[in-house]
PDB file of C-alpha atoms in Angstrom:
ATOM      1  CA  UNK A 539      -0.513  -2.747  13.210  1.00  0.00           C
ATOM      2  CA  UNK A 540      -1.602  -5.941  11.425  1.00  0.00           C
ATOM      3  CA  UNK A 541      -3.816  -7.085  14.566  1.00  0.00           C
ATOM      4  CA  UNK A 542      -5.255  -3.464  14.911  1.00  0.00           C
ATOM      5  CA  UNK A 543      -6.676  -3.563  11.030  1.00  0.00           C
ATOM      6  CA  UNK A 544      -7.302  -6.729  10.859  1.00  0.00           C
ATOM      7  CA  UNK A 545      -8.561  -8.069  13.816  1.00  0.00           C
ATOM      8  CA  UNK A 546     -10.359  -5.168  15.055  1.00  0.00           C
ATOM      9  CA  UNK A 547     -11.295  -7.120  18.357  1.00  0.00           C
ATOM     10  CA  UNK A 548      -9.986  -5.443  21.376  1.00  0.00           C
ATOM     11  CA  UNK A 549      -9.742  -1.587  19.585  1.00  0.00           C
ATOM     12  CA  UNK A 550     -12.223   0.681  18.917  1.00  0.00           C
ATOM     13  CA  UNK A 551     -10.249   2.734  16.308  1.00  0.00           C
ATOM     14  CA  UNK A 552     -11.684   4.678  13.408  1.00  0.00           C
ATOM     15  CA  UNK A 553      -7.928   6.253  12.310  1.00  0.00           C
ATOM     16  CA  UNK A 554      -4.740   4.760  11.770  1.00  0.00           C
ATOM     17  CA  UNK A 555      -2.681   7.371  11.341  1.00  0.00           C
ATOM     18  CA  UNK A 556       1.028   6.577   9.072  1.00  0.00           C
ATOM     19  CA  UNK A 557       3.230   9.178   9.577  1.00  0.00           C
ATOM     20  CA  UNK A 558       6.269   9.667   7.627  1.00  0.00           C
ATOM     21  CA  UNK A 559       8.039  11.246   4.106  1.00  0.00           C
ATOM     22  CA  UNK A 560       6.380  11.321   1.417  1.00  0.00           C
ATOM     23  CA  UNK A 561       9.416  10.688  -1.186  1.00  0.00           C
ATOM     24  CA  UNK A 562       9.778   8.916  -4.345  1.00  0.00           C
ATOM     25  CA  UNK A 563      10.122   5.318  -4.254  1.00  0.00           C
ATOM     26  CA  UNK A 564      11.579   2.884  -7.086  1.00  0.00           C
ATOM     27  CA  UNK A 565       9.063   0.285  -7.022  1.00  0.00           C
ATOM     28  CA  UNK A 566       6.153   2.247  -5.563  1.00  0.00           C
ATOM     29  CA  UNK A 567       6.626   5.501  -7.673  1.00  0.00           C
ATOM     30  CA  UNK A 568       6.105   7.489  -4.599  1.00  0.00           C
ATOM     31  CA  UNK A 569       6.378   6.048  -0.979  1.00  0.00           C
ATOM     32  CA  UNK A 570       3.919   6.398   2.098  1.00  0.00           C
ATOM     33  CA  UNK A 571       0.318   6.441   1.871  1.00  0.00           C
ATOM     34  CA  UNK A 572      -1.940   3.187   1.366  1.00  0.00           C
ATOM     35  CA  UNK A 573       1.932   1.463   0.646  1.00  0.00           C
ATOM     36  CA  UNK A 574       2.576   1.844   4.392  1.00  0.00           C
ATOM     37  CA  UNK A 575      -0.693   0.299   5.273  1.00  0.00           C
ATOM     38  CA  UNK A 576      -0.833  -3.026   2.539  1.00  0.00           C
ATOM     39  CA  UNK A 577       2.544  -3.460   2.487  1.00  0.00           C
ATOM     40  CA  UNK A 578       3.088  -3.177   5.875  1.00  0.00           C
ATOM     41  CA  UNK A 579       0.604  -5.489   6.894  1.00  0.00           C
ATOM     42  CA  UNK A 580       0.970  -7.734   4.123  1.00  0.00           C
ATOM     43  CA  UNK A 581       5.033  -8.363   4.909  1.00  0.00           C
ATOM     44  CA  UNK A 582       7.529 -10.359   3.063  1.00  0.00           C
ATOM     45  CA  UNK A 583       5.036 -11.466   0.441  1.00  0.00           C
ATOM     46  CA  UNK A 584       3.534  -8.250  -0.131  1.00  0.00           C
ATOM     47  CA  UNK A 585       7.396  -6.722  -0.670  1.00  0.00           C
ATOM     48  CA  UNK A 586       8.080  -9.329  -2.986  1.00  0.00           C
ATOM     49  CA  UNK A 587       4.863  -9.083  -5.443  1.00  0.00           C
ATOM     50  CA  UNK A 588       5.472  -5.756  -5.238  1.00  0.00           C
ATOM     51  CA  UNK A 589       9.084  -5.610  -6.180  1.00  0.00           C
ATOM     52  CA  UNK A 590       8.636  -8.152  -8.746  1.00  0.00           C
ATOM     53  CA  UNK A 591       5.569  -6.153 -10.155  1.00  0.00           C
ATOM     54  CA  UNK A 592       7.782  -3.106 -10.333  1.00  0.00           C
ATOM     55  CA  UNK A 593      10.398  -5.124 -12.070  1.00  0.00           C
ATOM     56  CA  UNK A 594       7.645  -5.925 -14.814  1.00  0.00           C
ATOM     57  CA  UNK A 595       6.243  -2.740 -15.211  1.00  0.00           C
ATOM     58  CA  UNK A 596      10.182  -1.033 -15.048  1.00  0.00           C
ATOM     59  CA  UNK A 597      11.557   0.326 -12.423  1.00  0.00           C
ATOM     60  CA  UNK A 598      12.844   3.495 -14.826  1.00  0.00           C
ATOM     61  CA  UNK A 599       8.651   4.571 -15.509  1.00  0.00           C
ATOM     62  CA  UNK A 600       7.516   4.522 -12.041  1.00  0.00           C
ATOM     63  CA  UNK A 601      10.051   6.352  -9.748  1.00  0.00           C
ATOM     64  CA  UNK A 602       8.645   9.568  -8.606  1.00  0.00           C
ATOM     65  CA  UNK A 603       5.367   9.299 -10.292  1.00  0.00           C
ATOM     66  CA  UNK A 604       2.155   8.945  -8.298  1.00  0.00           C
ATOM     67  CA  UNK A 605       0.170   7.259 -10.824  1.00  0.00           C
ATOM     68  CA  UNK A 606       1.424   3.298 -12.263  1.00  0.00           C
ATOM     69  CA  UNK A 607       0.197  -0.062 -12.058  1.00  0.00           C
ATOM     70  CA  UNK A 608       1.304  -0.772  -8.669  1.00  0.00           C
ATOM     71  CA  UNK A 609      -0.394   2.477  -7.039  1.00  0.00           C
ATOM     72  CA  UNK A 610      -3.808   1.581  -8.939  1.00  0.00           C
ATOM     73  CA  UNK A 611      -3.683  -1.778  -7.505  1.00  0.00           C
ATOM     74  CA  UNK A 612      -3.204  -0.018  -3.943  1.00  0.00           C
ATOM     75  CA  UNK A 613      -6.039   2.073  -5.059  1.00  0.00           C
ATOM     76  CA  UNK A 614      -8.536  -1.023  -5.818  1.00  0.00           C
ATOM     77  CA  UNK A 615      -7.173  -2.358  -3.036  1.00  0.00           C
ATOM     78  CA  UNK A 616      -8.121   0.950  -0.310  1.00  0.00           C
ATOM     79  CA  UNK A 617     -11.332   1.187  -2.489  1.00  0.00           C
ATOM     80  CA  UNK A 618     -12.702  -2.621  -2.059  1.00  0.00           C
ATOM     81  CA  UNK A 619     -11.720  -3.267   1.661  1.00  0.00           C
ATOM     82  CA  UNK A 620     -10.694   0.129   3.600  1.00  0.00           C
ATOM     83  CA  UNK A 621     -13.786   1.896   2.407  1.00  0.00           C
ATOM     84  CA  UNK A 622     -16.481  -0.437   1.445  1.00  0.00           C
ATOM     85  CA  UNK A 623     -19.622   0.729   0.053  1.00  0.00           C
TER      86      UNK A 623
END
């Protein structure tokens, strides 16, 4: 996956599809979606500043809620470099 979005070089691909639960998720608030994608790609690191943001934030106000810190920042992030203007 990471050499598909990033690279782009030998794929001419227009969808990525992710396909999985949507469920709630302790550090996430809910899991799937752009998580999949940024975290997937951006591995250990990405788990870690995630987790750690979570930790911040508390754990106990984003389970099972769609919007929190952590899914705005996936937001920005889909915004500025998945569909660029």
């Amino acid at each position: 996956l990471n050499q598909i979005v990033w690279d782009k070089k030998d794929v001419d691909s227009h969808l990525i599809l992710s396909i999985g639960q949507v469920v709630p998720h302790e550090v996430m608030g809910m899991a799937n979606f752009n998580k999949n994608l940024f975290v997937g790609v951006g591995g250990v690191e990405a788990i870690n500043l995630s987790h750690f943001i979570g930790a911040v934030h508390g754990m106990e106000r984003m389970m099972g809620r769609a919007d929190n810190p952590l899914r705005s920042i996936l937001h920005y992030a889909s915004d500025k470099y998945l569909h660029p203007n």
